[in-house]
């Protein structure tokens, strides 16, 4: 699959098939995702594989779309607000890489924002050294939703002299 095809095809997956993804497969996807840009090669991401008990205790309303794999992706906070922001941006790039890699292999990701809840930090045992950037479901889509219209980029560009 070409890069542009993966970018255009990537979707937020709401429901997954029960088909498992072999751990060696998704681990290789995570490894490839580490090719994301990150300031000073800090590689600020850490991954928690969320097991069945923790998953149940997270109480996600849609149960991560019944994804066969659930991962919490953490971002190292850093010593300053600038470093924290840079780290979160690097982790976002890591997550986008993972999303595109999954798409290229016929899989997909369900993004959630519950990681910002204190409850999630407690369930996952996340120290104050990290932010939970995202908790994702990873699997093969039950269905792929249609693309939503995007604003033409020309409407988002401003020029300064």
GROMACS .gro file of C-alpha atoms in nm:
model
  161
    1UNK     CA    1   0.000   0.000   0.000
    2UNK     CA    2   0.130   0.344  -0.089
    3UNK     CA    3   0.169   0.608   0.182
    4UNK     CA    4  -0.098   0.840   0.039
    5UNK     CA    5  -0.340   0.548   0.012
    6UNK     CA    6  -0.283   0.466   0.382
    7UNK     CA    7  -0.329   0.832   0.481
    8UNK     CA    8  -0.652   0.863   0.282
    9UNK     CA    9  -0.783   0.526   0.401
   10UNK     CA   10  -0.712   0.567   0.772
   11UNK     CA   11  -1.027   0.590   0.982
   12UNK     CA   12  -1.133   0.592   1.345
   13UNK     CA   13  -1.264   0.237   1.387
   14UNK     CA   14  -1.567   0.201   1.610
   15UNK     CA   15  -1.607  -0.177   1.611
   16UNK     CA   16  -1.360  -0.459   1.554
   17UNK     CA   17  -1.389  -0.818   1.437
   18UNK     CA   18  -1.309  -1.078   1.702
   19UNK     CA   19  -1.013  -1.197   1.492
   20UNK     CA   20  -0.694  -1.177   1.697
   21UNK     CA   21  -0.377  -1.005   1.582
   22UNK     CA   22  -0.068  -1.211   1.653
   23UNK     CA   23   0.144  -1.040   1.920
   24UNK     CA   24   0.457  -1.064   1.706
   25UNK     CA   25   0.268  -0.876   1.435
   26UNK     CA   26   0.149  -0.584   1.645
   27UNK     CA   27   0.484  -0.569   1.825
   28UNK     CA   28   0.653  -0.527   1.486
   29UNK     CA   29   0.406  -0.246   1.407
   30UNK     CA   30   0.498  -0.074   1.734
   31UNK     CA   31   0.867  -0.108   1.649
   32UNK     CA   32   0.815   0.051   1.307
   33UNK     CA   33   0.610   0.331   1.465
   34UNK     CA   34   0.920   0.433   1.663
   35UNK     CA   35   1.052   0.590   1.344
   36UNK     CA   36   0.845   0.894   1.441
   37UNK     CA   37   1.021   1.228   1.472
   38UNK     CA   38   1.116   1.314   1.828
   39UNK     CA   39   1.324   1.602   1.955
   40UNK     CA   40   1.681   1.502   2.051
   41UNK     CA   41   1.590   1.132   2.002
   42UNK     CA   42   1.421   1.125   2.341
   43UNK     CA   43   1.176   0.853   2.231
   44UNK     CA   44   0.935   0.972   2.502
   45UNK     CA   45   0.674   0.697   2.451
   46UNK     CA   46   0.603   0.403   2.678
   47UNK     CA   47   0.340   0.140   2.606
   48UNK     CA   48   0.118  -0.047   2.851
   49UNK     CA   49  -0.054  -0.359   2.718
   50UNK     CA   50  -0.395  -0.347   2.884
   51UNK     CA   51  -0.508  -0.691   3.002
   52UNK     CA   52  -0.868  -0.809   3.050
   53UNK     CA   53  -0.896  -0.709   3.417
   54UNK     CA   54  -0.757  -0.357   3.366
   55UNK     CA   55  -0.968  -0.318   3.054
   56UNK     CA   56  -1.283  -0.401   3.250
   57UNK     CA   57  -1.180  -0.164   3.530
   58UNK     CA   58  -1.126   0.122   3.284
   59UNK     CA   59  -1.501   0.112   3.217
   60UNK     CA   60  -1.483   0.242   2.861
   61UNK     CA   61  -1.845   0.268   2.748
   62UNK     CA   62  -1.784   0.100   2.412
   63UNK     CA   63  -1.519  -0.144   2.547
   64UNK     CA   64  -1.269  -0.010   2.293
   65UNK     CA   65  -1.488  -0.142   2.012
   66UNK     CA   66  -1.419  -0.498   2.132
   67UNK     CA   67  -1.065  -0.464   1.996
   68UNK     CA   68  -0.848  -0.772   2.046
   69UNK     CA   69  -0.559  -0.550   2.161
   70UNK     CA   70  -0.580  -0.246   2.389
   71UNK     CA   71  -0.273  -0.031   2.447
   72UNK     CA   72  -0.214   0.273   2.665
   73UNK     CA   73   0.043   0.501   2.506
   74UNK     CA   74   0.226   0.718   2.755
   75UNK     CA   75   0.431   1.033   2.708
   76UNK     CA   76   0.717   1.127   2.939
   77UNK     CA   77   0.632   1.460   3.103
   78UNK     CA   78   0.979   1.613   3.089
   79UNK     CA   79   1.146   1.880   3.302
   80UNK     CA   80   0.963   2.180   3.152
   81UNK     CA   81   0.636   2.263   2.979
   82UNK     CA   82   0.822   2.294   2.649
   83UNK     CA   83   0.970   1.946   2.689
   84UNK     CA   84   0.629   1.808   2.790
   85UNK     CA   85   0.470   1.961   2.479
   86UNK     CA   86   0.751   1.833   2.252
   87UNK     CA   87   0.713   1.486   2.400
   88UNK     CA   88   0.336   1.481   2.346
   89UNK     CA   89   0.387   1.591   1.985
   90UNK     CA   90   0.641   1.311   1.932
   91UNK     CA   91   0.400   1.058   2.082
   92UNK     CA   92   0.124   1.188   1.854
   93UNK     CA   93   0.358   1.124   1.558
   94UNK     CA   94   0.426   0.773   1.696
   95UNK     CA   95   0.051   0.711   1.717
   96UNK     CA   96  -0.009   0.838   1.364
   97UNK     CA   97   0.268   0.609   1.238
   98UNK     CA   98   0.104   0.317   1.417
   99UNK     CA   99  -0.233   0.410   1.272
  100UNK     CA  100  -0.094   0.420   0.917
  101UNK     CA  101   0.096   0.093   0.965
  102UNK     CA  102  -0.223  -0.074   1.090
  103UNK     CA  103  -0.415   0.065   0.791
  104UNK     CA  104  -0.150  -0.069   0.553
  105UNK     CA  105  -0.210  -0.417   0.701
  106UNK     CA  106  -0.590  -0.405   0.689
  107UNK     CA  107  -0.624  -0.322   1.059
  108UNK     CA  108  -0.719  -0.003   1.239
  109UNK     CA  109  -0.724   0.192   1.562
  110UNK     CA  110  -0.994   0.328   1.789
  111UNK     CA  111  -0.866   0.643   1.961
  112UNK     CA  112  -1.002   0.726   2.306
  113UNK     CA  113  -0.949   1.017   2.539
  114UNK     CA  114  -1.019   0.838   2.868
  115UNK     CA  115  -0.649   0.840   2.947
  116UNK     CA  116  -0.682   1.194   3.078
  117UNK     CA  117  -0.903   1.069   3.361
  118UNK     CA  118  -0.738   1.014   3.699
  119UNK     CA  119  -0.924   0.684   3.723
  120UNK     CA  120  -0.733   0.554   3.418
  121UNK     CA  121  -0.400   0.652   3.573
  122UNK     CA  122  -0.487   0.454   3.885
  123UNK     CA  123  -0.610   0.144   3.699
  124UNK     CA  124  -0.297   0.137   3.483
  125UNK     CA  125  -0.054   0.231   3.760
  126UNK     CA  126   0.086   0.530   3.570
  127UNK     CA  127   0.337   0.738   3.766
  128UNK     CA  128   0.345   1.118   3.771
  129UNK     CA  129   0.644   1.094   3.537
  130UNK     CA  130   0.406   1.025   3.245
  131UNK     CA  131   0.093   1.154   3.076
  132UNK     CA  132  -0.143   0.904   2.917
  133UNK     CA  133  -0.145   1.035   2.562
  134UNK     CA  134  -0.409   0.787   2.445
  135UNK     CA  135  -0.562   0.448   2.509
  136UNK     CA  136  -0.629   0.271   2.182
  137UNK     CA  137  -0.807  -0.036   2.056
  138UNK     CA  138  -0.620  -0.215   1.779
  139UNK     CA  139  -0.770  -0.477   1.550
  140UNK     CA  140  -0.934  -0.561   1.221
  141UNK     CA  141  -1.236  -0.338   1.149
  142UNK     CA  142  -1.586  -0.482   1.151
  143UNK     CA  143  -1.662  -0.205   0.904
  144UNK     CA  144  -1.471   0.093   0.772
  145UNK     CA  145  -1.668   0.417   0.797
  146UNK     CA  146  -1.675   0.650   0.498
  147UNK     CA  147  -1.436   0.942   0.486
  148UNK     CA  148  -1.561   1.265   0.635
  149UNK     CA  149  -1.520   1.581   0.429
  150UNK     CA  150  -1.209   1.782   0.506
  151UNK     CA  151  -1.171   2.158   0.494
  152UNK     CA  152  -0.966   2.267   0.192
  153UNK     CA  153  -0.617   2.347   0.317
  154UNK     CA  154  -0.626   2.687   0.147
  155UNK     CA  155  -0.882   2.789   0.411
  156UNK     CA  156  -0.632   2.705   0.684
  157UNK     CA  157  -0.335   2.897   0.545
  158UNK     CA  158  -0.242   3.249   0.648
  159UNK     CA  159   0.057   3.437   0.511
  160UNK     CA  160   0.265   3.697   0.688
  161UNK     CA  161   0.507   3.935   0.519
   0.00000   0.00000   0.00000
